[in-house]
Coordinates of C-alpha atoms in Angstrom, one line a residue:
M1 CA 75.9 -61.3 10.7
A2 CA 74.6 -60.1 14.1
P3 CA 76.9 -57.1 14.2
N4 CA 75.9 -56.0 10.7
V5 CA 72.2 -56.2 11.6
S6 CA 72.7 -54.2 14.7
L7 CA 74.7 -51.6 12.7
Q8 CA 71.9 -51.4 10.1
R9 CA 69.3 -50.9 12.8
R10 CA 71.3 -48.1 14.3
K11 CA 71.5 -46.4 10.9
R12 CA 67.8 -46.8 10.4
Q13 CA 66.9 -45.2 13.7
P14 CA 67.8 -41.6 12.7
D15 CA 65.9 -42.1 9.4
A16 CA 62.9 -43.3 11.3
K17 CA 63.0 -40.4 13.7
R18 CA 63.2 -38.0 10.7
D19 CA 60.3 -39.7 9.1
I20 CA 58.2 -39.5 12.3
E21 CA 59.2 -35.8 12.7
N22 CA 58.3 -35.1 9.1
L23 CA 55.0 -36.9 9.5
R24 CA 54.3 -34.9 12.7
K25 CA 55.1 -31.6 10.9
E26 CA 53.0 -32.6 8.0
F27 CA 50.1 -33.5 10.3
L28 CA 50.5 -30.2 12.2
M29 CA 50.5 -28.3 8.9
Q30 CA 47.4 -30.1 7.7
E31 CA 45.8 -29.5 11.0
K32 CA 46.7 -25.8 10.8
Q33 CA 45.5 -25.5 7.2
Q34 CA 42.3 -27.3 8.1
K35 CA 41.8 -24.9 11.1
K36 CA 42.4 -21.9 8.8
Q37 CA 39.9 -23.3 6.3
Q38 CA 37.3 -23.8 9.0
E39 CA 37.9 -20.3 10.3
K40 CA 37.5 -19.0 6.7
E41 CA 34.3 -20.9 6.2
Q42 CA 33.1 -19.7 9.6
K43 CA 33.8 -16.1 8.7
K44 CA 32.2 -16.6 5.3
Q45 CA 29.1 -18.0 7.0
Q46 CA 29.0 -15.2 9.5
E47 CA 29.3 -12.6 6.8
K48 CA 26.5 -14.3 4.9
E49 CA 24.3 -14.3 8.0
R50 CA 25.2 -10.6 8.6
K51 CA 24.2 -9.7 5.1
K52 CA 21.0 -11.7 5.4
Q53 CA 20.1 -9.9 8.6
Q54 CA 20.9 -6.6 7.0
N55 CA 18.6 -7.4 4.1
K56 CA 15.9 -8.5 6.4
E57 CA 16.2 -5.3 8.4
R58 CA 16.2 -3.3 5.2
S59 CA 13.2 -5.1 3.9
A60 CA 11.3 -4.5 7.2
L61 CA 12.2 -0.8 7.1
L62 CA 11.1 -0.5 3.5
A63 CA 7.8 -2.3 4.3
K64 CA 7.3 0.0 7.3
E65 CA 7.9 3.1 5.1
R66 CA 5.5 1.8 2.4
C67 CA 2.9 1.1 5.0
K68 CA 3.4 4.6 6.5
R69 CA 3.1 6.2 3.0
Y70 CA 0.0 4.1 2.3
Y71 CA -1.8 5.3 5.4
E72 CA -0.7 8.9 5.0
N73 CA -2.1 8.8 1.4
K74 CA -5.2 7.1 2.6
K75 CA -5.6 9.8 5.3
Q76 CA -5.1 12.6 2.8
K77 CA -7.6 11.1 0.4
K78 CA -10.1 10.7 3.3
M79 CA -9.6 14.3 4.3
A80 CA -9.9 15.5 0.7
A81 CA -13.1 13.4 0.2
E82 CA -14.6 14.8 3.4
A83 CA -13.7 18.3 2.4
V84 CA -15.3 17.9 -1.0
A85 CA -18.5 16.5 0.6
A86 CA -18.6 19.3 3.1
N87 CA -18.0 22.1 0.6
L88 CA -20.3 20.7 -2.1
Q89 CA -23.4 19.6 -0.2
L90 CA -26.6 21.6 -0.5
N91 CA -28.5 22.0 2.7
G92 CA -32.3 22.6 2.7
G93 CA -32.3 23.7 -1.0
A94 CA -30.0 26.6 -0.2
S95 CA -26.8 26.5 -2.3
T96 CA -23.6 26.4 -0.3
S97 CA -21.3 25.3 -3.1
T98 CA -19.7 26.4 -6.3
V99 CA -21.8 23.9 -8.3
D100 CA -25.0 25.8 -7.7
T101 CA -23.7 28.7 -9.8
F102 CA -24.1 26.7 -13.0
P103 CA -27.4 27.2 -14.7
E104 CA -27.4 23.6 -15.9
V105 CA -27.5 22.2 -12.4
R106 CA -30.8 22.1 -10.6
D107 CA -29.6 20.2 -7.6
C108 CA -26.5 18.2 -6.4
L109 CA -25.3 15.9 -3.7
C110 CA -21.8 14.8 -2.8
V111 CA -20.9 11.8 -0.8
S112 CA -17.9 9.5 0.0
H113 CA -17.5 6.2 -1.8
Y114 CA -15.2 3.5 -0.4
G115 CA -13.2 0.9 -2.4
E116 CA -12.4 -2.7 -1.6
K117 CA -9.3 -1.6 0.3
M118 CA -11.2 1.1 2.1
D119 CA -9.8 3.8 -0.2
E120 CA -12.1 6.8 -0.2
R121 CA -13.1 9.1 -3.0
A122 CA -15.7 11.9 -3.4
V123 CA -18.6 11.3 -5.8
L124 CA -20.7 14.3 -6.9
F125 CA -24.2 13.6 -8.3
L126 CA -25.8 16.3 -10.5
K127 CA -29.5 16.7 -11.2
I128 CA -29.7 18.6 -14.5
R129 CA -32.3 21.3 -15.2
D130 CA -34.8 20.7 -18.0
G131 CA -33.5 21.9 -21.3
Y132 CA -29.9 21.2 -20.4
S133 CA -27.8 18.1 -20.9
F134 CA -25.1 16.3 -18.8
T135 CA -22.0 16.6 -20.9
D136 CA -18.2 16.1 -20.6
E137 CA -17.9 19.9 -21.2
L138 CA -20.1 20.6 -18.2
V139 CA -18.1 18.2 -16.0
S140 CA -14.9 19.9 -17.0
K141 CA -16.2 23.3 -16.3
I142 CA -17.4 22.2 -12.8
R143 CA -14.0 20.7 -12.1
E144 CA -12.2 23.8 -13.2
A145 CA -14.5 26.1 -11.1
I146 CA -14.1 24.0 -8.0
A147 CA -10.3 24.0 -8.4
R148 CA -10.2 27.7 -9.0
E149 CA -12.6 28.8 -6.2
L150 CA -11.6 26.2 -3.6
T151 CA -8.6 24.0 -4.2
I152 CA -7.6 21.1 -6.5
R153 CA -8.1 18.8 -3.6
H154 CA -11.7 19.7 -3.4
V155 CA -12.4 18.5 -6.9
P156 CA -14.6 15.3 -6.8
D157 CA -13.0 12.1 -8.1
V158 CA -16.3 11.2 -9.9
I159 CA -19.1 13.4 -11.3
L160 CA -22.3 11.6 -12.4
E161 CA -25.8 12.5 -13.4
T162 CA -28.8 11.5 -11.4
K163 CA -32.5 11.9 -12.2
D164 CA -33.4 12.9 -8.7
I165 CA -32.0 13.5 -5.2
P166 CA -33.7 12.2 -2.0
Y167 CA -35.0 14.6 0.7
N168 CA -36.7 14.0 4.1
I169 CA -40.1 15.4 5.1
N170 CA -38.3 18.5 6.5
G171 CA -36.7 19.3 3.2
K172 CA -33.2 18.2 4.1
K173 CA -31.0 16.3 1.6
M174 CA -30.4 12.7 2.6
E175 CA -26.7 12.4 2.0
I176 CA -26.3 9.6 4.6
I177 CA -28.7 7.3 2.9
V178 CA -27.1 7.8 -0.5
K179 CA -23.7 7.2 1.0
K180 CA -25.0 3.9 2.5
I181 CA -26.6 2.9 -0.8
I182 CA -23.5 3.4 -3.0
N183 CA -21.4 1.6 -0.4
N184 CA -23.8 -1.4 -0.2
K185 CA -24.7 -0.7 3.4
P186 CA -28.1 -1.3 5.0
Y187 CA -30.3 1.8 5.3
N188 CA -33.8 2.9 6.4
A189 CA -35.9 4.8 3.8
E190 CA -38.9 5.5 6.1
T191 CA -38.0 9.2 6.5
V192 CA -37.4 9.7 2.8
K193 CA -40.0 12.0 1.2
N194 CA -39.3 10.8 -2.3
P195 CA -38.1 7.1 -1.9
E196 CA -38.4 6.5 -5.6
S197 CA -35.3 8.6 -6.0
L198 CA -33.2 6.0 -4.2
K199 CA -33.2 3.6 -7.2
Y200 CA -30.9 6.1 -9.1
F201 CA -28.1 5.4 -6.7
Q202 CA -28.3 1.6 -6.7
N203 CA -25.9 -0.5 -8.8
V204 CA -24.3 2.6 -10.5
P205 CA -22.0 1.1 -13.2
E206 CA -19.5 4.0 -13.0
L207 CA -18.9 3.1 -9.3
N208 CA -18.0 -0.5 -9.9
G209 CA -14.5 -1.8 -9.7
F210 CA -13.2 0.7 -7.2

C-alpha cells in the first residue's frame, strides 16, 4: 500500500502546482482589474473635479461680467441724471432749459432721485401757469422737445407737477434741499424764502417704490 500512496502523491503534486499557478494568475488578474478599475474611478473623479472647477471659474467670470455691466449701467444712469439736472435747472429765474419755452410752464426744477439700490434717476418738477393744466399731452411734448433739442439721455425719467418751488432770499432755486427731501435726507430750511413750498416734495406717491 505504501508504494501506491507515494505514487498517488507524486501524481497529485503537478496538479497542485497547476492549481497554485492558476490561483496566482487569477489573483494577479483580479489585482490588475482592480487596479484598472481604481485608475478608471480616479480619472472619473479627476474629470468630475476638473469640470466642477471649470464651472466654478465660469460662474465667477459671469458674476464678474454681470457686476461690471451693473456698475457701468449705474454709472451711465448717474451721468444721464446729472446731465438732465444740469441742463434743465433754472437759475435765478432765468431760463436755461428747453422746458421754459413751453407757455404752460411757469417754473421748473430738476433733481436726482436715488432708489433702494442707489440707482439714480432724474425727476423734473413743473409749476404750471394759471389757466393751464398739467396733462399727459404736456409731459409727452416736453419729453419730445428735450430729446430733440438735447439728447434722449437728457429726458427725465419722471415728470411731476408741483404747486410751488423753493427759493432762497437771494432768489436762487433750492435744488439741493429738494433733492434731500425726496431722498429722505436731513435738511436745513432756514435759508428758504418760501418754506411752505417744501411740503409739496414730501412723501410724493409717484416716487415711492423706486
